[in-house]
Coordinates of C-alpha atoms in Angstrom, one line a residue:
M1 CA 86.5 107.4 105.9
V2 CA 88.9 104.3 106.7
A3 CA 88.2 100.7 105.5
Y4 CA 89.2 97.8 108.2
V5 CA 90.4 94.5 108.0
I6 CA 89.2 92.6 110.3
I7 CA 91.9 89.5 111.7
P8 CA 90.7 87.4 114.1
G9 CA 92.3 84.5 116.1
I10 CA 92.5 81.1 116.1
D11 CA 89.2 80.1 115.3
G12 CA 87.8 83.2 114.2
S13 CA 85.8 85.9 116.7
D14 CA 82.0 85.0 117.7
E15 CA 79.2 87.1 117.4
R16 CA 79.8 88.1 120.9
H17 CA 83.0 89.5 119.9
W18 CA 84.2 93.4 119.8
Q19 CA 85.8 92.7 116.5
S20 CA 82.4 91.4 115.5
L21 CA 80.3 93.8 116.7
W22 CA 82.4 96.5 115.2
E23 CA 82.4 94.9 112.1
K24 CA 78.5 94.9 112.0
R25 CA 78.8 98.7 112.9
W26 CA 81.1 100.2 110.2
G27 CA 79.0 97.6 107.6
P28 CA 80.7 97.5 104.1
S29 CA 84.1 99.3 105.0
A30 CA 85.1 96.4 107.1
V31 CA 86.2 93.1 105.4
R32 CA 87.1 90.1 108.0
I33 CA 90.1 88.0 106.6
A34 CA 88.8 84.0 105.4
P35 CA 91.7 81.5 105.7
A36 CA 91.2 77.8 105.4
S37 CA 92.5 76.9 108.4
W38 CA 90.5 78.8 111.3
S39 CA 90.9 75.6 113.7
R40 CA 94.9 74.8 112.4
P41 CA 96.3 78.3 111.5
D42 CA 98.9 78.1 108.7
L43 CA 100.3 81.2 108.3
P44 CA 101.0 81.4 104.7
D45 CA 97.3 80.9 104.3
W46 CA 96.7 84.3 106.9
V47 CA 99.0 85.8 105.3
A48 CA 97.4 85.3 101.9
A49 CA 93.7 86.2 103.3
I50 CA 94.9 89.7 105.1
Q51 CA 96.2 90.2 101.2
A52 CA 92.6 89.2 99.8
S53 CA 91.4 91.4 102.3
Y54 CA 93.5 94.3 102.1
E55 CA 92.6 94.5 98.4
I56 CA 89.3 94.8 99.0
A57 CA 89.7 97.2 101.7
S58 CA 91.7 98.9 99.8
R59 CA 89.3 100.0 96.5
R60 CA 86.6 101.0 99.6
D61 CA 89.0 103.6 101.3
D62 CA 92.6 105.2 100.6
Q63 CA 93.1 104.7 104.2
V64 CA 92.9 101.1 105.6
A65 CA 93.4 99.7 109.2
L66 CA 93.7 96.3 110.5
V67 CA 91.8 95.4 113.2
A68 CA 93.4 92.4 114.6
H69 CA 93.2 90.0 117.8
S70 CA 95.1 87.1 119.3
L71 CA 96.8 85.5 116.5
G72 CA 95.9 87.6 114.2
C73 CA 98.7 90.3 115.3
W74 CA 101.1 88.0 114.7
A75 CA 99.6 87.3 110.9
A76 CA 99.3 90.9 110.7
A77 CA 102.7 91.9 111.6
H78 CA 103.8 89.4 109.2
W79 CA 102.1 90.4 106.2
L80 CA 103.1 94.1 106.9
E81 CA 106.5 93.3 107.1
R82 CA 106.4 91.7 103.5
A83 CA 103.5 93.7 101.8
R84 CA 104.5 97.5 103.1
P85 CA 101.2 98.7 102.2
D86 CA 100.8 102.3 101.8
A87 CA 98.1 104.3 103.9
V88 CA 97.8 101.3 106.6
A89 CA 97.4 101.1 110.7
A90 CA 97.7 98.7 112.5
L91 CA 95.4 97.6 115.7
L92 CA 97.2 94.6 117.5
V93 CA 94.9 93.5 120.3
A94 CA 96.4 90.5 122.8
P95 CA 98.7 89.0 121.1
P96 CA 99.9 85.7 122.4
D97 CA 103.2 84.4 123.2
P98 CA 104.7 82.2 120.8
R99 CA 107.4 81.1 123.6
G100 CA 105.1 81.0 125.9
P101 CA 103.6 77.6 127.3
A102 CA 99.8 78.8 126.4
F103 CA 100.7 79.2 122.9
P104 CA 98.9 76.9 120.5
R105 CA 101.6 74.9 119.3
E106 CA 100.1 71.8 118.2
A107 CA 97.2 74.1 116.2
A108 CA 99.4 77.1 115.2
P109 CA 102.9 75.2 113.9
T110 CA 103.6 77.7 111.4
F111 CA 103.3 80.9 113.6
L112 CA 106.0 79.5 116.2
G113 CA 109.1 80.9 114.4
L114 CA 107.9 84.5 114.3
S115 CA 109.3 87.4 116.6
A116 CA 108.3 90.9 116.7
R117 CA 110.2 93.4 114.3
P118 CA 109.5 97.2 113.2
L119 CA 106.2 97.6 111.9
P120 CA 105.7 99.9 108.2
C121 CA 103.0 101.9 110.0
P122 CA 101.4 103.3 112.8
S123 CA 100.2 100.9 115.4
L124 CA 99.1 100.4 118.7
M125 CA 99.5 97.1 120.5
V126 CA 96.8 96.5 123.7
A127 CA 97.1 93.6 125.5
G128 CA 95.7 92.8 129.3
D129 CA 97.2 92.6 132.4
D130 CA 96.0 89.3 133.2
D131 CA 96.0 87.9 130.1
P132 CA 96.7 83.8 130.3
Y133 CA 98.3 84.2 126.5
C134 CA 101.0 86.7 127.1
D135 CA 102.2 88.2 130.3
P136 CA 102.8 92.0 131.0
K137 CA 106.6 92.6 130.5
T138 CA 105.9 90.4 127.2
S139 CA 103.7 92.1 125.4
A140 CA 105.7 95.2 126.4
S141 CA 108.4 94.4 124.6
F142 CA 106.3 93.3 121.6
A143 CA 105.4 96.6 121.5
R144 CA 108.5 97.9 121.8
E145 CA 110.1 95.6 118.9
W146 CA 107.0 96.2 116.3
R147 CA 107.8 99.9 116.6
A148 CA 104.0 100.1 118.2
Q149 CA 102.2 102.1 121.1
G150 CA 101.7 100.5 123.7
H151 CA 98.2 100.0 125.8
L152 CA 97.8 98.0 129.0
V153 CA 94.4 97.1 130.2
E154 CA 93.2 96.1 133.6
G155 CA 91.1 92.8 134.5
H156 CA 89.6 92.4 131.2
G157 CA 91.7 88.8 130.5
H158 CA 92.8 87.7 126.6
I159 CA 90.1 91.0 125.4
N160 CA 88.0 88.7 124.0
S161 CA 84.3 87.4 123.8
A162 CA 84.8 86.0 127.9
S163 CA 86.2 89.2 129.0
G164 CA 82.7 90.8 128.8
L165 CA 83.1 93.7 126.6
G166 CA 80.6 93.9 124.7
D167 CA 81.2 96.6 121.7
W168 CA 84.2 97.9 123.7
Q169 CA 84.0 101.6 123.5
A170 CA 87.1 101.9 125.3
G171 CA 89.1 100.0 122.4
L172 CA 87.0 102.3 119.3
E173 CA 88.5 105.5 121.4
L174 CA 92.1 103.8 121.1
L175 CA 91.0 102.9 117.4
R176 CA 90.4 106.7 117.0
G177 CA 93.3 108.1 118.6
L178 CA 95.6 105.8 115.2
V179 CA 93.5 107.0 113.1
D180 CA 90.4 109.0 111.8
C181 CA 87.4 106.8 112.4

């Protein structure tokens, strides 16, 4: 078995988002982060929330997978660099470009200085070929810099609720390739 830490982006993931649907599927094996700063993300707050959720998840199973979306990818990567936990894998979906024109600079200023560095665990970065928050060339560079396997999804924008993916079975298959679920 695997325990999962769900790391949504800004404002969390609504009930139609694939992360929320996966969380329901996994039941007590999933732990969603609970930062105090959902709408005005503060990186230290989000990193502390990941740590707290990881501690709960790691008591449930020996293997933990981080399942991050959007801004949550950057928080997850930052936490991984510092915590360097054992028995972890990371699925990073649709990371926004902190230097791009669509990045929420005013809402998330503590995320602006981040850059991708090698991650200490098996990782898969999934990006949309038409994501308004990050172009494919930039997302491919993030995958290389994180030393994550890269995967490009066609025609689903930011890979969120608005993408109409439902419980995103193709994403679950990608996750299964990363960890044994």
